[in-house]
mmCIF file of C-alpha atoms and ligand atoms in Angstrom:
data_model
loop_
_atom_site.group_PDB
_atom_site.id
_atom_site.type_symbol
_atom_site.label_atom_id
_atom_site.label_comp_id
_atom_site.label_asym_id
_atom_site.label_seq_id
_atom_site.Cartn_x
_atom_site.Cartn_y
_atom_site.Cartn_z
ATOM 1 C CA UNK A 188 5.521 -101.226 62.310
ATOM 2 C CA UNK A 189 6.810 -97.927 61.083
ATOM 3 C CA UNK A 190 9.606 -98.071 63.583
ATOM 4 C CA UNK A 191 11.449 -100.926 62.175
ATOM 5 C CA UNK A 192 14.361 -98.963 61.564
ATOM 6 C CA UNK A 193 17.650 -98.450 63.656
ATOM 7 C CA UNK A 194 16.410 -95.012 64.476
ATOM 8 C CA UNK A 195 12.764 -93.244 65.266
ATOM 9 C CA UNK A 196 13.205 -90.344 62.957
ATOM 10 C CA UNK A 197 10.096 -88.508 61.650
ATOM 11 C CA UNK A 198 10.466 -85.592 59.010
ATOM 12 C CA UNK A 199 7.590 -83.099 59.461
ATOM 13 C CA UNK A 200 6.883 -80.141 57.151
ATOM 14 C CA UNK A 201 4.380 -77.219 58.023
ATOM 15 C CA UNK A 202 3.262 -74.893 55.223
ATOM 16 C CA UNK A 203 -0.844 -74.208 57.102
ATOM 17 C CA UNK A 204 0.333 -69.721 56.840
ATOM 18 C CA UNK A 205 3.343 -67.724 56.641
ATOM 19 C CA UNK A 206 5.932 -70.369 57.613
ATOM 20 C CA UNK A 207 7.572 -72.462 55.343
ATOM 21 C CA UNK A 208 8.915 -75.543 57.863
ATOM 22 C CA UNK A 209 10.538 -78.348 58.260
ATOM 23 C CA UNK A 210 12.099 -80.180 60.648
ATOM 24 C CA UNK A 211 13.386 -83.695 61.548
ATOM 25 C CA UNK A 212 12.448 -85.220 64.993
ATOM 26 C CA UNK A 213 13.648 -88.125 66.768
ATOM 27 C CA UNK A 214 12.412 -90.372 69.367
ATOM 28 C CA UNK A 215 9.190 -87.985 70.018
ATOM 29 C CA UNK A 216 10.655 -84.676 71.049
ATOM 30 C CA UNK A 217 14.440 -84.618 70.002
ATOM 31 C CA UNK A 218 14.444 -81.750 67.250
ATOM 32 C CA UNK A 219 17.384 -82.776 65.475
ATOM 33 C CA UNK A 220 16.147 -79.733 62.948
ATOM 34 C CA UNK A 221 13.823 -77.271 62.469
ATOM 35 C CA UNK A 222 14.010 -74.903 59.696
ATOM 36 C CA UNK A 223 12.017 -71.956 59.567
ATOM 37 C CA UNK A 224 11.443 -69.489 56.271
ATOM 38 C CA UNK A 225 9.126 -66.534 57.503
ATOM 39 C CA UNK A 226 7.900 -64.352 54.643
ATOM 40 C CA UNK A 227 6.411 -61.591 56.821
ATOM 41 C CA UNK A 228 8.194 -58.743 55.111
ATOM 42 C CA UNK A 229 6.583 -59.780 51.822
ATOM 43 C CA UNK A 230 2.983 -59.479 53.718
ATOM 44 C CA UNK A 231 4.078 -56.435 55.600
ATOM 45 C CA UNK A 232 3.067 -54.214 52.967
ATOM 46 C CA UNK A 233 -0.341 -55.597 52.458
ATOM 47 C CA UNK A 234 -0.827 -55.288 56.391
ATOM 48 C CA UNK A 235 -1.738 -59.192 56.464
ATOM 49 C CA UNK A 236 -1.657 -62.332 54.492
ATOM 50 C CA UNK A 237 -2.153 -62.542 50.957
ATOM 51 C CA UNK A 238 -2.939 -66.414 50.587
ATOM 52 C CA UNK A 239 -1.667 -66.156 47.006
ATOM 53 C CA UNK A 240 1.579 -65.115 47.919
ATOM 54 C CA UNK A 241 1.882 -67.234 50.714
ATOM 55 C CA UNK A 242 1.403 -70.017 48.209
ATOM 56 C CA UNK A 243 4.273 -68.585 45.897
ATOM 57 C CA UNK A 244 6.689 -68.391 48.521
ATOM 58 C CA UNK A 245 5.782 -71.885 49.516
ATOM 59 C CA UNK A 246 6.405 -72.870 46.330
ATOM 60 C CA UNK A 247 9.743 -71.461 46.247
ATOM 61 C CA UNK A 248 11.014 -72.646 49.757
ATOM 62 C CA UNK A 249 9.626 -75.706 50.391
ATOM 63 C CA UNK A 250 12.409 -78.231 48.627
ATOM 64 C CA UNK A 251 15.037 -75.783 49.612
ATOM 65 C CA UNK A 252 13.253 -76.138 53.320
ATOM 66 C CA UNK A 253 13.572 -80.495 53.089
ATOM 67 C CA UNK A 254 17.378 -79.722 51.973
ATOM 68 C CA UNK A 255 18.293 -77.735 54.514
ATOM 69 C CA UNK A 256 16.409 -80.014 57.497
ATOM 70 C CA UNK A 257 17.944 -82.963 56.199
ATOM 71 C CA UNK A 258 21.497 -81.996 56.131
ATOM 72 C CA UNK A 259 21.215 -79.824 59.202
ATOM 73 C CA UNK A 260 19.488 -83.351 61.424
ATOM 74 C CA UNK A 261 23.112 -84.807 59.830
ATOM 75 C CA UNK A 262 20.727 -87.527 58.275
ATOM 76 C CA UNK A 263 19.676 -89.117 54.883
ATOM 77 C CA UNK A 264 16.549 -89.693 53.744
ATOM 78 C CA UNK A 265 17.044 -93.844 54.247
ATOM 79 C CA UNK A 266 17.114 -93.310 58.235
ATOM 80 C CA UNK A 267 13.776 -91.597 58.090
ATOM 81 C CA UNK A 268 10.747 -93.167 59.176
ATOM 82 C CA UNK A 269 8.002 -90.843 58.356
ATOM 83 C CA UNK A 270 6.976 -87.898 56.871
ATOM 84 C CA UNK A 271 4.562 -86.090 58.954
ATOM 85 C CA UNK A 272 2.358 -82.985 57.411
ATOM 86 C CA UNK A 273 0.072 -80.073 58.194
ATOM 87 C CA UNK A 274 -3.008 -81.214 56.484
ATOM 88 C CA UNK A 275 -5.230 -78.366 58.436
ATOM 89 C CA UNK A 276 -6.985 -76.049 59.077
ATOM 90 C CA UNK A 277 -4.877 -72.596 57.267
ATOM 91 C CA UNK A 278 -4.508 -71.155 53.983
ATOM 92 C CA UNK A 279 -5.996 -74.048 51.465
ATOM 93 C CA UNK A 280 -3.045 -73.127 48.939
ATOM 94 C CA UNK A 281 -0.715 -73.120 50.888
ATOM 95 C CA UNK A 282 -1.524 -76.336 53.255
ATOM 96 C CA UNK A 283 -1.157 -78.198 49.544
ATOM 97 C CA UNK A 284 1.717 -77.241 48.571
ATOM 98 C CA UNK A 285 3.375 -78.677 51.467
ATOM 99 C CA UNK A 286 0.936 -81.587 51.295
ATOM 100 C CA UNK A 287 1.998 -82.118 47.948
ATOM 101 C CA UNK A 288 6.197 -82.002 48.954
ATOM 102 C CA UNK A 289 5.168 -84.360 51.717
ATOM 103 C CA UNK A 290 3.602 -86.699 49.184
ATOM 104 C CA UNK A 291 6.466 -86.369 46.791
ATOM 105 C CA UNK A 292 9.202 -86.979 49.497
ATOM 106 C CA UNK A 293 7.222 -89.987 51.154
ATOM 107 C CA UNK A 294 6.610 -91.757 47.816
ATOM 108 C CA UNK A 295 9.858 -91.390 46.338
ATOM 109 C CA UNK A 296 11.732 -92.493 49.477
ATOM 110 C CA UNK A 297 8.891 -95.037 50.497
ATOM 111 C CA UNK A 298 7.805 -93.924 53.745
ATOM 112 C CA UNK A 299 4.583 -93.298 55.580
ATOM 113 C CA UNK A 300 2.651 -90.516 56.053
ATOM 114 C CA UNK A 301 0.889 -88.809 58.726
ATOM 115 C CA UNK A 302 -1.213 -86.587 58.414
ATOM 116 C CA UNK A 303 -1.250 -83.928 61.542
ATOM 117 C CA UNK A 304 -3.691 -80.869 62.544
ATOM 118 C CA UNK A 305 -2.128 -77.632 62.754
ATOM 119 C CA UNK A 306 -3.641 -77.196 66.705
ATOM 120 C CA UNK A 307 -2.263 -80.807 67.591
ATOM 121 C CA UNK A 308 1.069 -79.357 66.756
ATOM 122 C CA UNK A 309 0.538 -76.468 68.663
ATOM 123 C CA UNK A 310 -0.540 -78.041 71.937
ATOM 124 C CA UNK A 311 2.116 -81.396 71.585
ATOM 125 C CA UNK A 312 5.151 -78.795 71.433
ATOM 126 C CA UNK A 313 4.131 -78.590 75.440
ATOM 127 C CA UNK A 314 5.809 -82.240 75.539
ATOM 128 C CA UNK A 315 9.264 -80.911 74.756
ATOM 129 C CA UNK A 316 8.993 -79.176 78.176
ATOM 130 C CA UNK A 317 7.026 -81.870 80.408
ATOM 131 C CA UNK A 318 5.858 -85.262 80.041
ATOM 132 C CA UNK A 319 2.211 -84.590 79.529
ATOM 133 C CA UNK A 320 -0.462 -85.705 82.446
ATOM 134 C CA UNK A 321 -4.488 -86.522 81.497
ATOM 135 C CA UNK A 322 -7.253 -84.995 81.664
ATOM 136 C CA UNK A 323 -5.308 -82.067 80.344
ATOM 137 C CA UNK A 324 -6.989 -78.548 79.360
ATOM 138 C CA UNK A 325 -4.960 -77.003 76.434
ATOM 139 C CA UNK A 326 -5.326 -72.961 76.307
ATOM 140 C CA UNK A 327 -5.154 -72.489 71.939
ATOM 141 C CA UNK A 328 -4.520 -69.169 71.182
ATOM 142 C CA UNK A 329 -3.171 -68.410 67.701
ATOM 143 C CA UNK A 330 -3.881 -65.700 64.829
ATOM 144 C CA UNK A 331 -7.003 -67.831 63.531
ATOM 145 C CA UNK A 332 -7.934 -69.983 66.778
ATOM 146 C CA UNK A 333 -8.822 -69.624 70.416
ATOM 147 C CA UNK A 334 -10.429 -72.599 72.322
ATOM 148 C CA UNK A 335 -10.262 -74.648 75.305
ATOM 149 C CA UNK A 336 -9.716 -78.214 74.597
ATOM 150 C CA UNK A 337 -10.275 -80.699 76.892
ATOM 151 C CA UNK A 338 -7.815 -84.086 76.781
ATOM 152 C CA UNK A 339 -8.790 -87.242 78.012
ATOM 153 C CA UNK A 340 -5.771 -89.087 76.876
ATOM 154 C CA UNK A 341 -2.914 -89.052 73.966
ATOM 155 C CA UNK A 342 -4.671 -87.612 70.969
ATOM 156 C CA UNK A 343 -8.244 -87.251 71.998
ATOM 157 C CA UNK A 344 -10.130 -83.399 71.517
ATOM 158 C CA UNK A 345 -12.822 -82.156 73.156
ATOM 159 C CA UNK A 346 -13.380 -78.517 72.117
ATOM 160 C CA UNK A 347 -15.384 -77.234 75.436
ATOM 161 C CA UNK A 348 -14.728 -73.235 74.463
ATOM 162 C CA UNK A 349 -14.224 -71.254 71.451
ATOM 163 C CA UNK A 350 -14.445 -67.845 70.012
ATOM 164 C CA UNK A 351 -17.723 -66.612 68.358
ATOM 165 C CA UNK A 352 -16.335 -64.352 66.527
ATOM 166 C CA UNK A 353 -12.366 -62.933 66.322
ATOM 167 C CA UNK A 354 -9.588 -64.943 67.479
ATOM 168 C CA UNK A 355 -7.503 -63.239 70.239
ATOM 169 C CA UNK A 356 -4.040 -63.033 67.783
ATOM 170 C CA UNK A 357 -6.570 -61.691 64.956
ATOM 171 C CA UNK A 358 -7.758 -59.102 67.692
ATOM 172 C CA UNK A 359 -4.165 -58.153 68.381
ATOM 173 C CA UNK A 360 -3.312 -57.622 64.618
ATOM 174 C CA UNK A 361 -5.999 -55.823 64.045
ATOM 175 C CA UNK A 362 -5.825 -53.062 66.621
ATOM 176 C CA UNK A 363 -2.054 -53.642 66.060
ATOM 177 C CA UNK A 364 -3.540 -52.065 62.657
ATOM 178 C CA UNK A 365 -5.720 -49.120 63.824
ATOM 179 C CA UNK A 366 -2.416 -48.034 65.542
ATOM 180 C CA UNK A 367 0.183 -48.152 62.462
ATOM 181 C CA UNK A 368 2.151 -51.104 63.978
ATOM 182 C CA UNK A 369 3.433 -53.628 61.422
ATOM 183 C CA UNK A 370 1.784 -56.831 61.031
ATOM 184 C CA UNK A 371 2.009 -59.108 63.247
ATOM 185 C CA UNK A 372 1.390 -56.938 65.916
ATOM 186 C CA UNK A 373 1.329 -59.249 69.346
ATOM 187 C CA UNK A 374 4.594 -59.309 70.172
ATOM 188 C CA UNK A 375 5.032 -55.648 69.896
ATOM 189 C CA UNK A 376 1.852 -54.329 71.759
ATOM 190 C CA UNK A 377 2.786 -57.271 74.246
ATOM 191 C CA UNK A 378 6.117 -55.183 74.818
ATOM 192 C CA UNK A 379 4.028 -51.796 74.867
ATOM 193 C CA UNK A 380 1.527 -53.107 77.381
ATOM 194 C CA UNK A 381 4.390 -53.345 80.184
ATOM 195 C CA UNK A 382 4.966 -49.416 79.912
ATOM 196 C CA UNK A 383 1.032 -48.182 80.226
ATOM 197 C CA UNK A 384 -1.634 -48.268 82.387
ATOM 198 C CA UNK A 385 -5.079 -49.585 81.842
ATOM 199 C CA UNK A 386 -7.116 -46.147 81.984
ATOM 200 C CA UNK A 387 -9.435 -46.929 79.305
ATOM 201 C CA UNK A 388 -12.215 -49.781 80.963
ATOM 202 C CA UNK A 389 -12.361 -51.768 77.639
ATOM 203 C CA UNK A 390 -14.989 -54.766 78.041
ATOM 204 C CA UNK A 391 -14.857 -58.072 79.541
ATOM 205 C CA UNK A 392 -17.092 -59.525 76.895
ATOM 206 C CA UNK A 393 -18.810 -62.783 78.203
ATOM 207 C CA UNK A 394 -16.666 -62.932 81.540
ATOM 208 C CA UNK A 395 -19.295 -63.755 83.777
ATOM 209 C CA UNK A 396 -20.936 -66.515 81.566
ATOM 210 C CA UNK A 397 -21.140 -69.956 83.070
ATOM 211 C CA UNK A 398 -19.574 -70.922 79.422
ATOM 212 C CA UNK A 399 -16.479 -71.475 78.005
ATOM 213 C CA UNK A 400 -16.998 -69.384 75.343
ATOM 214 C CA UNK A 401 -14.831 -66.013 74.493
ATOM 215 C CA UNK A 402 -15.493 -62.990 71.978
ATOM 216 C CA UNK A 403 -12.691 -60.452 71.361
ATOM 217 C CA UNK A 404 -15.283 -58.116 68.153
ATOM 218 C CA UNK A 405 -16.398 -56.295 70.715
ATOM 219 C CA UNK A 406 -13.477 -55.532 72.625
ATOM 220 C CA UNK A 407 -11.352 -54.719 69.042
ATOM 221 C CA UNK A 408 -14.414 -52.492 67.866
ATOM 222 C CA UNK A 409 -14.119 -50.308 71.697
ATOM 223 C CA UNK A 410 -10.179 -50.090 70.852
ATOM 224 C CA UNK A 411 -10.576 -48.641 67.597
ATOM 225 C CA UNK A 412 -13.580 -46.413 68.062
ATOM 226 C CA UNK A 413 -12.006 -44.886 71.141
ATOM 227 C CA UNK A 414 -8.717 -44.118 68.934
ATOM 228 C CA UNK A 415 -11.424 -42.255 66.138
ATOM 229 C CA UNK A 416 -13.009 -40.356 68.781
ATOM 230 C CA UNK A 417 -10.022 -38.735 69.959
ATOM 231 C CA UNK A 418 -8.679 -38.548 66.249
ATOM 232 C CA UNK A 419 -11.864 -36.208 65.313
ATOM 233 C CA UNK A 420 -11.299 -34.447 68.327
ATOM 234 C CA UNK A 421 -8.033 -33.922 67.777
ATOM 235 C CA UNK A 422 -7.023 -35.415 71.430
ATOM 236 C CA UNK A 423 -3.821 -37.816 71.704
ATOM 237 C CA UNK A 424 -4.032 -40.386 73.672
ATOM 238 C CA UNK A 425 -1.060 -42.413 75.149
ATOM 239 C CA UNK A 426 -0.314 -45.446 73.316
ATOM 240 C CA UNK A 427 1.040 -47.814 75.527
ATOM 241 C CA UNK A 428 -2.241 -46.466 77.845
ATOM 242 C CA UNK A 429 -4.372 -48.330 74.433
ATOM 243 C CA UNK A 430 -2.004 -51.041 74.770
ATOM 244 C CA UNK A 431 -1.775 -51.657 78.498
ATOM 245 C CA UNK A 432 -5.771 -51.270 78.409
ATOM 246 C CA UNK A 433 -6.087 -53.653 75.609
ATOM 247 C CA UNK A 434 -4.191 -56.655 76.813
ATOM 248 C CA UNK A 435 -5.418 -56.009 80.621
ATOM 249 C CA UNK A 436 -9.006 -56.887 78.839
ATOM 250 C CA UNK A 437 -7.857 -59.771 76.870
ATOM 251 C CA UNK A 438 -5.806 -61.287 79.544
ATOM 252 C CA UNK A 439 -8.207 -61.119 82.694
ATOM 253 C CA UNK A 440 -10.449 -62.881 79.852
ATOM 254 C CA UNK A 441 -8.648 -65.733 78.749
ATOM 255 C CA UNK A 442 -7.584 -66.234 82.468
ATOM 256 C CA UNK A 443 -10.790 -65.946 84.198
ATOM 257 C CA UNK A 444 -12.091 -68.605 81.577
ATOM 258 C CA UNK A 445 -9.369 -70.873 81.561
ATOM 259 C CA UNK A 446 -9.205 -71.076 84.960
ATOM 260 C CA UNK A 447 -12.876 -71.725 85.490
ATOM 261 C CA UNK A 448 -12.192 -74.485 82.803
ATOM 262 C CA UNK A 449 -9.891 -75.965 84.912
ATOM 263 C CA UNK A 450 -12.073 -76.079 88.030
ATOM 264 C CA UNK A 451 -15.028 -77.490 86.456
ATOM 265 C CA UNK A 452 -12.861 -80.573 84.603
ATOM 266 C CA UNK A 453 -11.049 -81.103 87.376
ATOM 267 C CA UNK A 454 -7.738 -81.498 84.775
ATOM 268 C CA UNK A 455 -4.101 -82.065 86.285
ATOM 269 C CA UNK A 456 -2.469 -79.661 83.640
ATOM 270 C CA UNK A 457 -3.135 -76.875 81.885
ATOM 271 C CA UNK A 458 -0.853 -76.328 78.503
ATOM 272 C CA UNK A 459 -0.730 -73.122 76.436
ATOM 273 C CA UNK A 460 -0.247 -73.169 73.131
ATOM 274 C CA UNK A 461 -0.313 -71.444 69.888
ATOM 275 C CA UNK A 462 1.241 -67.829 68.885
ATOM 276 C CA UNK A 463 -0.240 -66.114 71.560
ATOM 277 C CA UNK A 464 1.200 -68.522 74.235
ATOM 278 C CA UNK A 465 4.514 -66.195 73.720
ATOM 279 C CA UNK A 466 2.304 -63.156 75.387
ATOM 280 C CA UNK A 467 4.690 -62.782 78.216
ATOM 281 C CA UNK A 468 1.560 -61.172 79.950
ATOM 282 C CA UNK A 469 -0.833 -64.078 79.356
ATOM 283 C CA UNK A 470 2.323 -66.501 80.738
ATOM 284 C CA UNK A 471 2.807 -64.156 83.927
ATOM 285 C CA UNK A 472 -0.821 -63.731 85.024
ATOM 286 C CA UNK A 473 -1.868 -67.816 83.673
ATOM 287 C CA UNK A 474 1.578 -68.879 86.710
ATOM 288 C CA UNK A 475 0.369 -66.790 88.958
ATOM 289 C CA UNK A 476 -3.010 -68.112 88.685
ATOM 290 C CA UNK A 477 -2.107 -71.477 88.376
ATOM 291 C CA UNK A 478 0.321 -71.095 91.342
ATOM 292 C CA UNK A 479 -2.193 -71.366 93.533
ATOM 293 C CA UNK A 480 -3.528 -74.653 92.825
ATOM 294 C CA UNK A 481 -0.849 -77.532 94.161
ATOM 295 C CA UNK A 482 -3.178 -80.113 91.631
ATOM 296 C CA UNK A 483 -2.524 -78.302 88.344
ATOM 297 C CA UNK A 484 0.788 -78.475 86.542
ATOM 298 C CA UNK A 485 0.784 -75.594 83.692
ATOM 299 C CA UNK A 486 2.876 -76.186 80.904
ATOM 300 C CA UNK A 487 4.124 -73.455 78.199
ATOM 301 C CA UNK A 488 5.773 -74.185 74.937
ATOM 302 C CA UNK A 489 9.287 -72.367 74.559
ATOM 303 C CA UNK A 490 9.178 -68.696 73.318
ATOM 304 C CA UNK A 491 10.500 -70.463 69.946
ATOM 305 C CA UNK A 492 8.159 -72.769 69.335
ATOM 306 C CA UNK A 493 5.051 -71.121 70.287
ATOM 307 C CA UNK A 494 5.026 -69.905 66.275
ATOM 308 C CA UNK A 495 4.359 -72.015 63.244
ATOM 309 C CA UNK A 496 7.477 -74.330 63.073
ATOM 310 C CA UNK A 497 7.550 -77.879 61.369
ATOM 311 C CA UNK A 498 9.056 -79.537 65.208
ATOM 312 C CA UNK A 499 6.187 -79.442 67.250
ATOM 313 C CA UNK A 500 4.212 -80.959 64.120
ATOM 314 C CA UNK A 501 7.073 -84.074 64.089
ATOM 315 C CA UNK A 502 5.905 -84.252 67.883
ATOM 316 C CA UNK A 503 2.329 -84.309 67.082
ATOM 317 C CA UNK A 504 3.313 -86.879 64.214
ATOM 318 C CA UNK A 505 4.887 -89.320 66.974
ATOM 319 C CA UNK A 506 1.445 -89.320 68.398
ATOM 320 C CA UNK A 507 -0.325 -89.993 65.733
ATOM 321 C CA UNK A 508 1.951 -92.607 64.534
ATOM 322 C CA UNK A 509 1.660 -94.718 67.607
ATOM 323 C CA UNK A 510 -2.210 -94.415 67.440
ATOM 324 C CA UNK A 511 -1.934 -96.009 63.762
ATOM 325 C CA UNK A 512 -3.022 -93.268 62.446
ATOM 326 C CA UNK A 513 -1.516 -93.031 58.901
ATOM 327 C CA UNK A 514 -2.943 -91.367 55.102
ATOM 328 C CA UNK A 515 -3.596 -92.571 51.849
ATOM 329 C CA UNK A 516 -1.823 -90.856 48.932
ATOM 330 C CA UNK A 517 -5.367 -89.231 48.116
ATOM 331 C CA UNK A 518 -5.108 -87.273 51.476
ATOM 332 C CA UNK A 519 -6.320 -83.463 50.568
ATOM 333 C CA UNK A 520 -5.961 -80.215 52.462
ATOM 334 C CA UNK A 521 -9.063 -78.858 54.928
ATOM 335 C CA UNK A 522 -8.498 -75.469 55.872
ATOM 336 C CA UNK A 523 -11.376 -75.890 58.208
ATOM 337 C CA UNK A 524 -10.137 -78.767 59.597
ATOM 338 C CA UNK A 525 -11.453 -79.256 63.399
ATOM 339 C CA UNK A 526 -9.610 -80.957 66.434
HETATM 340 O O1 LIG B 683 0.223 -69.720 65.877
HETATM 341 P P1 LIG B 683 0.655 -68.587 65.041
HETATM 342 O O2 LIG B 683 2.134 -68.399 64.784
HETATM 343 O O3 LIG B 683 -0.051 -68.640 63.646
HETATM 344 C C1 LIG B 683 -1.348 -69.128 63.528
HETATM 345 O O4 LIG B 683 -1.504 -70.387 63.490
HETATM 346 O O5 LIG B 683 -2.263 -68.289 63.539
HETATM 347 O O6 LIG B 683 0.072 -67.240 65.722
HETATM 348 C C2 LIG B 683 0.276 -65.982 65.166
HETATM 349 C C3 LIG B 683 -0.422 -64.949 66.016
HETATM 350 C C4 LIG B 683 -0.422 -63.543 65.409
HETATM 351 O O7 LIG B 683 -1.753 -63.054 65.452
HETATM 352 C C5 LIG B 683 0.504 -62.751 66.330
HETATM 353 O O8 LIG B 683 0.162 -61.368 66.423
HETATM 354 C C6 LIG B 683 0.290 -63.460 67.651
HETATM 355 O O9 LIG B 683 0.240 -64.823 67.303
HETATM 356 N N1 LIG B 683 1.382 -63.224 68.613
HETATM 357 C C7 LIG B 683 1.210 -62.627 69.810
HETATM 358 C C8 LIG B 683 2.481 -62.570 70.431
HETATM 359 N N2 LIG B 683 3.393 -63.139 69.588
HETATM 360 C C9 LIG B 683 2.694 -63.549 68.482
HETATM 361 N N3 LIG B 683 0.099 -62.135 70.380
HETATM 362 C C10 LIG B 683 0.215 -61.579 71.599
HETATM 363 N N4 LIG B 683 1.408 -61.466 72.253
HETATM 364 C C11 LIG B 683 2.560 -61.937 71.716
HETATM 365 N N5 LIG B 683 3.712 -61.838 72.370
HETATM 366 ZN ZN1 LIG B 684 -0.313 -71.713 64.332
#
């Protein structure tokens, strides 16, 4: 019994991209600390992220990360429990350097670990705004990911939808791209596509199949050969017109599947999670969808924690923990690591 102590106190770290975290939860979804290192601006340049120096940062932050989580919870390590870590999928250098700080800090102070998918952590920071109902349908939507997951219960996946090809954040960086914006570009095309209009028709790819499936290629190719055409014709088109057109595509997409999805499983809550979940678009058009259906709670992480952060992976470690799910010290890093 893990939870032997005086207090239920798990320390999480989360190293899977760009984030250095780490963060100290108690009793499931109390974040006594969550420290955050972002190392965008050294990415910036390269207009995405280099694993390798991803890795290096790592490197650098990580112990100063554990400090800082530590003394900011107003704990010491004895009161801990746990150490939960990212084990996948991201970056394989950089998921093992945080693997290997987990390892380190568990061993030396004698503690557990549990080992935690990155997605997990995404959808469980939905607990720290409801008490989670099953069957649950889980929107993912991050810079590498975008599935439906069916829930049963606690802790059980059931991937019923995913992208065949880009995932919608990627698609948003990408055209982010084509139109100078700095990387990560969601957030700020989000904020362009209040002030346009949707003039340009982009495609609804795979809309009206009867699966669950999405593909954003097609939609990201349309975007950026409509902003070439006008470039060698020396036309200028409206940005927030690309941006508003853009988003209007993606969004009446990941609705009009989603919302099927929930239909056809017949869930009692629909959580959105991941990167993306911050698109206050997505968020406005998912309520007012969901608004009409008395049966179907939806659930949205805080704006705060719908990034990378080490908390919602101490939430997801609570889970784990109380399914006996624990790893040996030979535990290794799988970028590709599924649900
Ligand atoms: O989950 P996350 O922090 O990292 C991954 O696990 O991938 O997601 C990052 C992605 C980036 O592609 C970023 O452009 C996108 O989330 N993103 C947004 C918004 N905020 C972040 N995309 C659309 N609208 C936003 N407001
Ligand atoms: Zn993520």
């Amino acid at each position: 019994m893990i939870f032997s102590k005086k207090r239920k106190l798990i320390l999480a770290i989360e190293t899977s991209c760009d984030e250095s975290s780490v963060a100290v939860v108690e009793d499931e979804t109390k974040i006594l600390s969550n420290v955050i290192i972002s190392q965008i601006k050294s990415h910036q340049r390269f207009g995405g992220i280099v694993p390798e120096v991803a890795s290096r940062h790592h490197i650098e932050q990580i112990t100063i990360c554990i400090k800082e989580a530590i003394d900011k919870a107003d704990v010491i390590p004895e009161d801990l429990s746990a150490v939960a870590i990212t084990y996948g999928p991201g970056l394989v250098g950089a998921l093992l350097i945080g693997l290997s700080a987990a390892k380190a800090f568990a061993w030396a102070h004698n503690l557990p670990l549990i080992p935690v998918n990155h997605l997990s952590g995404h959808i469980y920071a939905a607990k720290l705004v409801s008490t989670l109902k099953f069957p649950l349908l889980a929107l993912v939507v991050s810079g590498g990911h975008t599935e439906l997951v069916y829930m049963k219960e606690d802790g059980k996946y059931q991937i019923i939808g995913q992208t065949r090809d880009d995932a919608v954040g990627e698609a948003y960086d990408k055209i982010g791209r084509a139109l100078g914006l700095a990387y990560p570009c969601g957030k700020e095309i989000d904020e362009m596509a209040h002030k346009g209009k949707d003039v340009f028709s982009f495609p609804r790819a795979m809309l009206k199949e009867e699966n669950f499936d999405f593909s954003f290629s097609g939609l990201k190719s349309a975007f950026v050969n409509t902003l070439h055409n006008a470039k060698q014709k020396k036309e200028v088109l409206d940005f927030f017109d690309l941006a508003t057109s853009f988003q209007t595509a993606v969004i009446e997409v990941l609705v009009g599947k989603t919302m099927r999805a929930v239909k056809t499983m017949n869930v009692k809550m629909l959580v959105v999670a991941g990167g993306v979940a911050a698109n206050k678009g997505l968020r406005e058009a998912l309520s007012e969808s969901v608004g009409y259906n008395p049966l179907v709670k939806l659930v949205v992480p805080p704006l705060n924690l719908c990034g990378d952060n080490a908390a919602m992976i101490g939430i997801a470690g609570f889970v784990e923990a109380s399914k006996g799910h624990f790893a040996k010290w030979d535990l290794n890093a799988d970028s590709s690591l599924s649900l």
